[in-house]
mmCIF file of C-alpha atoms in Angstrom:
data_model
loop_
_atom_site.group_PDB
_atom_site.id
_atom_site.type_symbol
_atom_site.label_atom_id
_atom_site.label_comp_id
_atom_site.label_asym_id
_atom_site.label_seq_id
_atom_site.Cartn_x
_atom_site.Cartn_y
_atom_site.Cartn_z
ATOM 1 C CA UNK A 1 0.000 0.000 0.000
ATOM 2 C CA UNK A 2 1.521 3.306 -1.144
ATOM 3 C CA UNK A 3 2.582 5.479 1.795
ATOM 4 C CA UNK A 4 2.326 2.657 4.618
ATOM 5 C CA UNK A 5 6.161 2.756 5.623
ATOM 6 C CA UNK A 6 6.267 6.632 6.215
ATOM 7 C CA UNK A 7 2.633 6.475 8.208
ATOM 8 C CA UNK A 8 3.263 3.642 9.742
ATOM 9 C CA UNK A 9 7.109 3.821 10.290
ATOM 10 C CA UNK A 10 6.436 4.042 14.111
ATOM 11 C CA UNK A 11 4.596 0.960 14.412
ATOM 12 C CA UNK A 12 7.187 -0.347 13.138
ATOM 13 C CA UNK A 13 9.726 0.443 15.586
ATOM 14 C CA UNK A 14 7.590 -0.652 18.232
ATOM 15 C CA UNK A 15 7.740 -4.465 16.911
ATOM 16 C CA UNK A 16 3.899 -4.200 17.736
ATOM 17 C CA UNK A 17 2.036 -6.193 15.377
ATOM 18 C CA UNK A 18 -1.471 -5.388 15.504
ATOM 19 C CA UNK A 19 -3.953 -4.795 12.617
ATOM 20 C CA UNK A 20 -2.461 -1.801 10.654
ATOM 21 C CA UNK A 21 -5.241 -1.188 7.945
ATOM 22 C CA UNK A 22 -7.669 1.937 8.231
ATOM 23 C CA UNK A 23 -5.661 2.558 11.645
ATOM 24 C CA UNK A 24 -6.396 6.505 12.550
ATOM 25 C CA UNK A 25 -5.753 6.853 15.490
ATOM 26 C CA UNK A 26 -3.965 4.865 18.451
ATOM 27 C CA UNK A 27 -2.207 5.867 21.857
ATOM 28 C CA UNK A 28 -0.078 3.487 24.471
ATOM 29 C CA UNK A 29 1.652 4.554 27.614
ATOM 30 C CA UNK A 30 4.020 1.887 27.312
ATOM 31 C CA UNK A 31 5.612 3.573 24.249
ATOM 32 C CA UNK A 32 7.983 6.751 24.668
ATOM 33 C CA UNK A 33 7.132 7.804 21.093
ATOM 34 C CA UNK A 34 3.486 8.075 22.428
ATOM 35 C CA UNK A 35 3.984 9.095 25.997
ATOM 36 C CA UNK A 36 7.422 10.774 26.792
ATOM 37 C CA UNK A 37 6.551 9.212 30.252
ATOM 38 C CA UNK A 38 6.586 13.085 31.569
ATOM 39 C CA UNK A 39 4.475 15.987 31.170
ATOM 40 C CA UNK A 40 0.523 15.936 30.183
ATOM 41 C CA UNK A 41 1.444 15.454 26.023
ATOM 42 C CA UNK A 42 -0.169 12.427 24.190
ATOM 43 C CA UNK A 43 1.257 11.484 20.819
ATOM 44 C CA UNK A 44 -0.996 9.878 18.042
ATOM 45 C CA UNK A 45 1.643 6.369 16.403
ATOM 46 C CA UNK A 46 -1.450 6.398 13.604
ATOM 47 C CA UNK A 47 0.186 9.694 12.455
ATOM 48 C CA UNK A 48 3.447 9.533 12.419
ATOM 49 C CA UNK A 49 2.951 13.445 13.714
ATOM 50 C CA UNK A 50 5.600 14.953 16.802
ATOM 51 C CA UNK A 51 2.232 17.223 17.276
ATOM 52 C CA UNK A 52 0.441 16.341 20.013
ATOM 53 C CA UNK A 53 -3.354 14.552 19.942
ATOM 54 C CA UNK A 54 -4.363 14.579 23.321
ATOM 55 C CA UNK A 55 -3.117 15.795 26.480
ATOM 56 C CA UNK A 56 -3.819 13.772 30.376
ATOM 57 C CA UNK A 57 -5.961 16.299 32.270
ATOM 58 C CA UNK A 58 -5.864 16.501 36.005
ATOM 59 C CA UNK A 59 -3.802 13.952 37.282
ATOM 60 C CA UNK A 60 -4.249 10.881 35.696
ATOM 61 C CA UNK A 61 -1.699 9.026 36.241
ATOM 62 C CA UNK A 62 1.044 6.419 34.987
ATOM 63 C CA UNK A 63 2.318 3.308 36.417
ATOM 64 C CA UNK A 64 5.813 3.870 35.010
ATOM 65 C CA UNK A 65 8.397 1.170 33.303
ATOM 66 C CA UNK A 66 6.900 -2.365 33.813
ATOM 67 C CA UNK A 67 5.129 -4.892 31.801
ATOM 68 C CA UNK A 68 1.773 -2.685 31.491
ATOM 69 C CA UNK A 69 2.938 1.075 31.894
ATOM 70 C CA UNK A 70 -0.502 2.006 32.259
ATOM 71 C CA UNK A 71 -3.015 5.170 32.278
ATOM 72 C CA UNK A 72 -4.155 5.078 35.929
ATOM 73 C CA UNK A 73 -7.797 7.072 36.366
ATOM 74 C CA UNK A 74 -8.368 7.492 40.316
ATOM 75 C CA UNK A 75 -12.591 7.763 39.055
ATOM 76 C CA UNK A 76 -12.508 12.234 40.540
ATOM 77 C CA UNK A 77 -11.671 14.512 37.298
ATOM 78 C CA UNK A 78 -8.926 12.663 35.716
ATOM 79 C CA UNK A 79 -9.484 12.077 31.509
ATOM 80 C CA UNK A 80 -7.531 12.303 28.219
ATOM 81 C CA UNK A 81 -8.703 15.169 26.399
ATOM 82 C CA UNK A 82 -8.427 14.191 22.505
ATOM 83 C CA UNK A 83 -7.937 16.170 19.384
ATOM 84 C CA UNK A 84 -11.442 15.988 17.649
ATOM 85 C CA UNK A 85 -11.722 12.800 14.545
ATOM 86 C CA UNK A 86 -13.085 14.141 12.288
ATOM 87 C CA UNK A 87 -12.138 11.158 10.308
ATOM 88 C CA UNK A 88 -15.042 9.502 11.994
ATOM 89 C CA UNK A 89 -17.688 11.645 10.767
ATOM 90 C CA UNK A 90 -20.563 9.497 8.668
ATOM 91 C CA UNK A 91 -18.275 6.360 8.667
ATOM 92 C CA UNK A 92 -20.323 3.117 7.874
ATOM 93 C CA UNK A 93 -17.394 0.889 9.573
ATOM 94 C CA UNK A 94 -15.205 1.520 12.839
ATOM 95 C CA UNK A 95 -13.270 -0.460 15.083
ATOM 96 C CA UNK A 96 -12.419 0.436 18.716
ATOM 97 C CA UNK A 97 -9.403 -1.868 20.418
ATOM 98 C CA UNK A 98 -8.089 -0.871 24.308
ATOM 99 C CA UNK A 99 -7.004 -3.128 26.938
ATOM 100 C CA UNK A 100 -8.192 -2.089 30.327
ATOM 101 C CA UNK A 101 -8.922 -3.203 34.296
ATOM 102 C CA UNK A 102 -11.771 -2.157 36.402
ATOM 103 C CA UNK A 103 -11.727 -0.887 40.029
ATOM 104 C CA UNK A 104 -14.947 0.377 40.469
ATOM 105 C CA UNK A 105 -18.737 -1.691 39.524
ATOM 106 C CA UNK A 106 -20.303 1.696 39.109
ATOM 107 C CA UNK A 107 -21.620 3.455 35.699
ATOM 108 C CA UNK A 108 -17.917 4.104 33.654
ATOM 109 C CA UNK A 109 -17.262 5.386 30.887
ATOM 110 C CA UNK A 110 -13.965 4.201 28.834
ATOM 111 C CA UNK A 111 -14.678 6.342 25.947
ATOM 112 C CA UNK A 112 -16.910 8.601 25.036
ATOM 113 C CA UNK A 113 -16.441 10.643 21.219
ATOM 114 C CA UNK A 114 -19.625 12.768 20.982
ATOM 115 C CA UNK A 115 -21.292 15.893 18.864
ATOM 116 C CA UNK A 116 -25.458 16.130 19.082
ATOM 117 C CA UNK A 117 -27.104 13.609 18.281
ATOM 118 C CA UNK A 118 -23.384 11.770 16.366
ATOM 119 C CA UNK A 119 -21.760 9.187 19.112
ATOM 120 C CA UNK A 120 -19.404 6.542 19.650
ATOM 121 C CA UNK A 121 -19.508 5.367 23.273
ATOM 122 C CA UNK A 122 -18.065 2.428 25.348
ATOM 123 C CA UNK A 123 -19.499 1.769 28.988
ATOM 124 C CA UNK A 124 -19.372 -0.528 31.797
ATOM 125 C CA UNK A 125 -21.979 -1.002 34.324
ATOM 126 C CA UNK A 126 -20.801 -3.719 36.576
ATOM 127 C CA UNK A 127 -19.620 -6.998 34.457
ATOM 128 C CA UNK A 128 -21.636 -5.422 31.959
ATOM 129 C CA UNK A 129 -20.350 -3.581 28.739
ATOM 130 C CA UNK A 130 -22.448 -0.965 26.486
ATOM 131 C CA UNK A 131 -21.589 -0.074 23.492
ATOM 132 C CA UNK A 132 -23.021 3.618 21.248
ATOM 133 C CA UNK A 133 -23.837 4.038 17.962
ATOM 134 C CA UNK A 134 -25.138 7.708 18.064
ATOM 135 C CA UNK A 135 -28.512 7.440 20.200
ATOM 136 C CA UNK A 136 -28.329 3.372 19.790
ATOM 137 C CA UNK A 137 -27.094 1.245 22.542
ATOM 138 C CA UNK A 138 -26.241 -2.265 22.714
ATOM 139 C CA UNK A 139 -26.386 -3.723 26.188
ATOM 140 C CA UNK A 140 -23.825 -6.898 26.439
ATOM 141 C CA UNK A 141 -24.534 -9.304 29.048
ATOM 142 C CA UNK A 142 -20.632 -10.472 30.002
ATOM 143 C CA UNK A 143 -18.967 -11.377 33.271
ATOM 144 C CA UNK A 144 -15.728 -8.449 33.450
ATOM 145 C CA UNK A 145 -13.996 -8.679 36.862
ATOM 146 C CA UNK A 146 -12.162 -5.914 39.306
ATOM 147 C CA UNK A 147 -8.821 -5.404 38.797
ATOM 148 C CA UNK A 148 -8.194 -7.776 35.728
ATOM 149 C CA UNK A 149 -7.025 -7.062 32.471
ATOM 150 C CA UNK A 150 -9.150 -7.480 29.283
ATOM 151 C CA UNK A 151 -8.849 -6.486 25.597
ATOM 152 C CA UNK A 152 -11.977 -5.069 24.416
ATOM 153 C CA UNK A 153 -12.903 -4.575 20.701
ATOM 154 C CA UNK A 154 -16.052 -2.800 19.853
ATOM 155 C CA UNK A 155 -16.691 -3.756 15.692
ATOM 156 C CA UNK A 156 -19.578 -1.020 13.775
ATOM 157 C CA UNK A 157 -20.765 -2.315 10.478
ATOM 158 C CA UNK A 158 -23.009 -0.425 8.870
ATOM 159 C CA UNK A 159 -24.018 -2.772 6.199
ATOM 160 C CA UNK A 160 -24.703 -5.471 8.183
ATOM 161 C CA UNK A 161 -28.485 -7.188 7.828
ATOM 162 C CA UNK A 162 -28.923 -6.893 11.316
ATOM 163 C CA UNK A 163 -28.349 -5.000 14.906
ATOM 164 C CA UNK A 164 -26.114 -7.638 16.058
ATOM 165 C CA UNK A 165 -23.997 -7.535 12.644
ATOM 166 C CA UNK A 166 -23.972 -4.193 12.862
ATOM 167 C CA UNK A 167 -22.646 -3.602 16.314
ATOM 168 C CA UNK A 168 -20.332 -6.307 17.706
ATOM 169 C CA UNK A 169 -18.388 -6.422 20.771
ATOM 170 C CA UNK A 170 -15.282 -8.724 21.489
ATOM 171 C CA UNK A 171 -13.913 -9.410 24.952
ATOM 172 C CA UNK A 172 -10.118 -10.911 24.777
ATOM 173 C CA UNK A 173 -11.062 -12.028 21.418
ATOM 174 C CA UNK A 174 -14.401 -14.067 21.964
ATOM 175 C CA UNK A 175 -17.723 -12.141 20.643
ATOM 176 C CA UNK A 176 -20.226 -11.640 23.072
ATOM 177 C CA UNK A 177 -23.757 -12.521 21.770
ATOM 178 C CA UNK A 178 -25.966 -12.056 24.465
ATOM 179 C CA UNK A 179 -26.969 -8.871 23.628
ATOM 180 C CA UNK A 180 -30.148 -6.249 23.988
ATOM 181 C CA UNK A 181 -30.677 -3.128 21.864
ATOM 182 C CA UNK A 182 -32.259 -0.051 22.439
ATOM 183 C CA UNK A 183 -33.472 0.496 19.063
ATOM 184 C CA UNK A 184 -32.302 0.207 15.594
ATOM 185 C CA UNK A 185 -28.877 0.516 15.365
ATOM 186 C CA UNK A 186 -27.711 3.291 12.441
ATOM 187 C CA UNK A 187 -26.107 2.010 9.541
ATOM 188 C CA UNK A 188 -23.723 4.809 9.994
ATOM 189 C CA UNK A 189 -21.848 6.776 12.552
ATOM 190 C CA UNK A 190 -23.260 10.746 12.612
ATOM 191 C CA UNK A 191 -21.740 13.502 11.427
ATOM 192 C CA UNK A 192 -18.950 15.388 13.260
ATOM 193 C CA UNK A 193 -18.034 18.852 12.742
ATOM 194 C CA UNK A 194 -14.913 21.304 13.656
ATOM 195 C CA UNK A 195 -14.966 22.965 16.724
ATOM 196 C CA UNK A 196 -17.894 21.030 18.118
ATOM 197 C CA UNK A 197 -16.591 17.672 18.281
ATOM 198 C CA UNK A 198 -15.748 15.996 21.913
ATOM 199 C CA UNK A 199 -13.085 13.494 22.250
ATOM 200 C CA UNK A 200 -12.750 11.997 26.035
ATOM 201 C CA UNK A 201 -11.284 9.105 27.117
ATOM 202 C CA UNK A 202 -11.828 8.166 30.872
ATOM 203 C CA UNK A 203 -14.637 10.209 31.113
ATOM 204 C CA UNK A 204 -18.122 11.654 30.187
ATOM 205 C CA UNK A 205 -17.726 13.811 26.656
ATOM 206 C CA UNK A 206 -18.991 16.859 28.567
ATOM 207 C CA UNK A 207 -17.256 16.161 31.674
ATOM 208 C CA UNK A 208 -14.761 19.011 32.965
ATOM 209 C CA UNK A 209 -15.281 18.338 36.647
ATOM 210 C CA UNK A 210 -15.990 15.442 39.183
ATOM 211 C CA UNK A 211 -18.188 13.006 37.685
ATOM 212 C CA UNK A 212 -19.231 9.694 38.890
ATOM 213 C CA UNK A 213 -18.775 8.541 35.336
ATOM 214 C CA UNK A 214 -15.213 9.065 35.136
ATOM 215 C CA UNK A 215 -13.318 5.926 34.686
ATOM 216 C CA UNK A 216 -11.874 4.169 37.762
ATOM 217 C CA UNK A 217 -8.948 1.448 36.756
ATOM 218 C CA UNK A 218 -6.234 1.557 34.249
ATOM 219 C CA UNK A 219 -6.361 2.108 29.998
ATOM 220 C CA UNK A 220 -3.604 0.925 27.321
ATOM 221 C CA UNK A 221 -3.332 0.216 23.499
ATOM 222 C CA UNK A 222 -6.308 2.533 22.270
ATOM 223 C CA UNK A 223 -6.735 2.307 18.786
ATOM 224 C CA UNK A 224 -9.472 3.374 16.387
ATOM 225 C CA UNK A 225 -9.860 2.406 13.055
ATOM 226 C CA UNK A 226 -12.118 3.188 10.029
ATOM 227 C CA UNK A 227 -12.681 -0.112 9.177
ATOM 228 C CA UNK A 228 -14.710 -3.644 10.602
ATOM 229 C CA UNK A 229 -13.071 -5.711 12.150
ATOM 230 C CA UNK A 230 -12.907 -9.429 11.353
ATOM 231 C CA UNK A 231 -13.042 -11.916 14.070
ATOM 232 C CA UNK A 232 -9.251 -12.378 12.706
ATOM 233 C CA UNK A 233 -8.367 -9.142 13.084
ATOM 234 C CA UNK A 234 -9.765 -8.849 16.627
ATOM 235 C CA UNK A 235 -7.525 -12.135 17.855
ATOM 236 C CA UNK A 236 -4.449 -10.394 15.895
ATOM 237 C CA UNK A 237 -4.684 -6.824 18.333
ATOM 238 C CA UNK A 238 -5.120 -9.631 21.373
ATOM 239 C CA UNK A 239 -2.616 -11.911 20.514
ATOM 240 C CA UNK A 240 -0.531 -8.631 19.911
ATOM 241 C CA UNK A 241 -0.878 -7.604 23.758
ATOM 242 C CA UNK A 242 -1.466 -11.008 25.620
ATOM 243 C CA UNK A 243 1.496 -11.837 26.593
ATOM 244 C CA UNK A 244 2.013 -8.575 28.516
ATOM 245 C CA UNK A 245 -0.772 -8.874 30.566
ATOM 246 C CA UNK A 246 0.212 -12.510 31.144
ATOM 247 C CA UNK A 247 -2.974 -14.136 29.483
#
């Protein structure tokens, strides 16, 4: 593919091999490139860019050189604040992939990209994960301890036949098909616009104080993508990361 080396030349030196295709955006504390490991700056690999995407606000914090290197979110005011995606808008396929623990069984939010009525959401409520497509929800009955690390994927397809094709979610690689929608899910993701875009991570979109949404446990590996994953390209981000977290 024309131009993957130069946009993609920092995966490379990472010797991470996860799913590179329609990759737009993706963050990890355990690399310097993407966290200098001081300061509040958060550096986008997708881009191959030295200009920031995001900075930590408050004081999340990070677990420093180990096998994790971790976001830490004490659950008070603590978020990432991220550049808005415009690359989003009116997508018919996405693909969110994070690794992350729990420490709290209340109403979290791990992400939360929002403008009107346009939003991409993912939310736990005790072992339970939900996941947004603009006013949509799925509700995904799955058993997600305290204090243990799991790779989530959430997979939007648009052209799917149905809600469950369209909206898939994917804990440490397995699909989760007990599921319950709200409504009909979208067959695309709304449309975002410059300067009104919100891009949190750790916290409500509209969040800029204490919250009881705000996320309470650690965050690594985010990645977004403009494209669907497969069920093959899921296992490839969590084989990727599954040795780290001893799995």
């Amino acid at each position: 593919i024309m131009g993957i080396g130069s946009k993609f030349g920092i995966l490379a030196e990472t010797g991470n091999n996860i799913q590179t295709e329609g990759l737009v955006f993706y963050i990890d504390s355990s690399i310097k490139k993407s966290y200098p490991r001081t300061g509040t700056n958060v550096f986008n690999l997708a881009s191959g860019s030295l200009t920031p995407t995001g900075s930590l606000i408050n004081d999340v914090g990070w677990e420093g050189i180990n096998p994790t290197s971790s976001f830490i979110f004490d659950g008070t005011d603590d978020y990432v604040d991220v550049e808005e995606m415009l690359q989003l808008s009116n997508v018919t396929a996405l693909t969110v992939s994070l690794w992350f623990t729990a420490a709290s069984s209340g109403n979290k939010i791990l992400l939360d990209f929002k403008e009107g009525n346009s939003r991409v959401v993912v939310q736990r409520i005790g072992g339970k994960i939900y996941l947004y497509v603009n006013t949509v929800y799925g509700e995904y009955t799955v058993s997600t301890s305290l204090d243990t690390w799991y790779h989530l994927a959430y997979v939007f397809d648009g052209t799917g036949a149905s809600d469950a094709d369209k909206l898939k979610l994917y804990i440490n690689s397995t699909e989760i098909t007990d599921v319950s929608f709200s409504g009909t899910v979208d067959s695309s993701i709304g449309a975002f616009s410059p300067g009104f875009m919100k891009c949190k991570i750790g916290s409500l979109y509209n969040n800029a104080s204490p919250s009881t949404y705000n996320w309470v446990g650690k965050l690594l590996n985010v990645q977004i993508y403009t494209k669907a994953f497969t069920a093959s390209d899921v296992l490839q981000n969590y084989n990727a990361g599954k040795d780290t977290f001893g799995l």
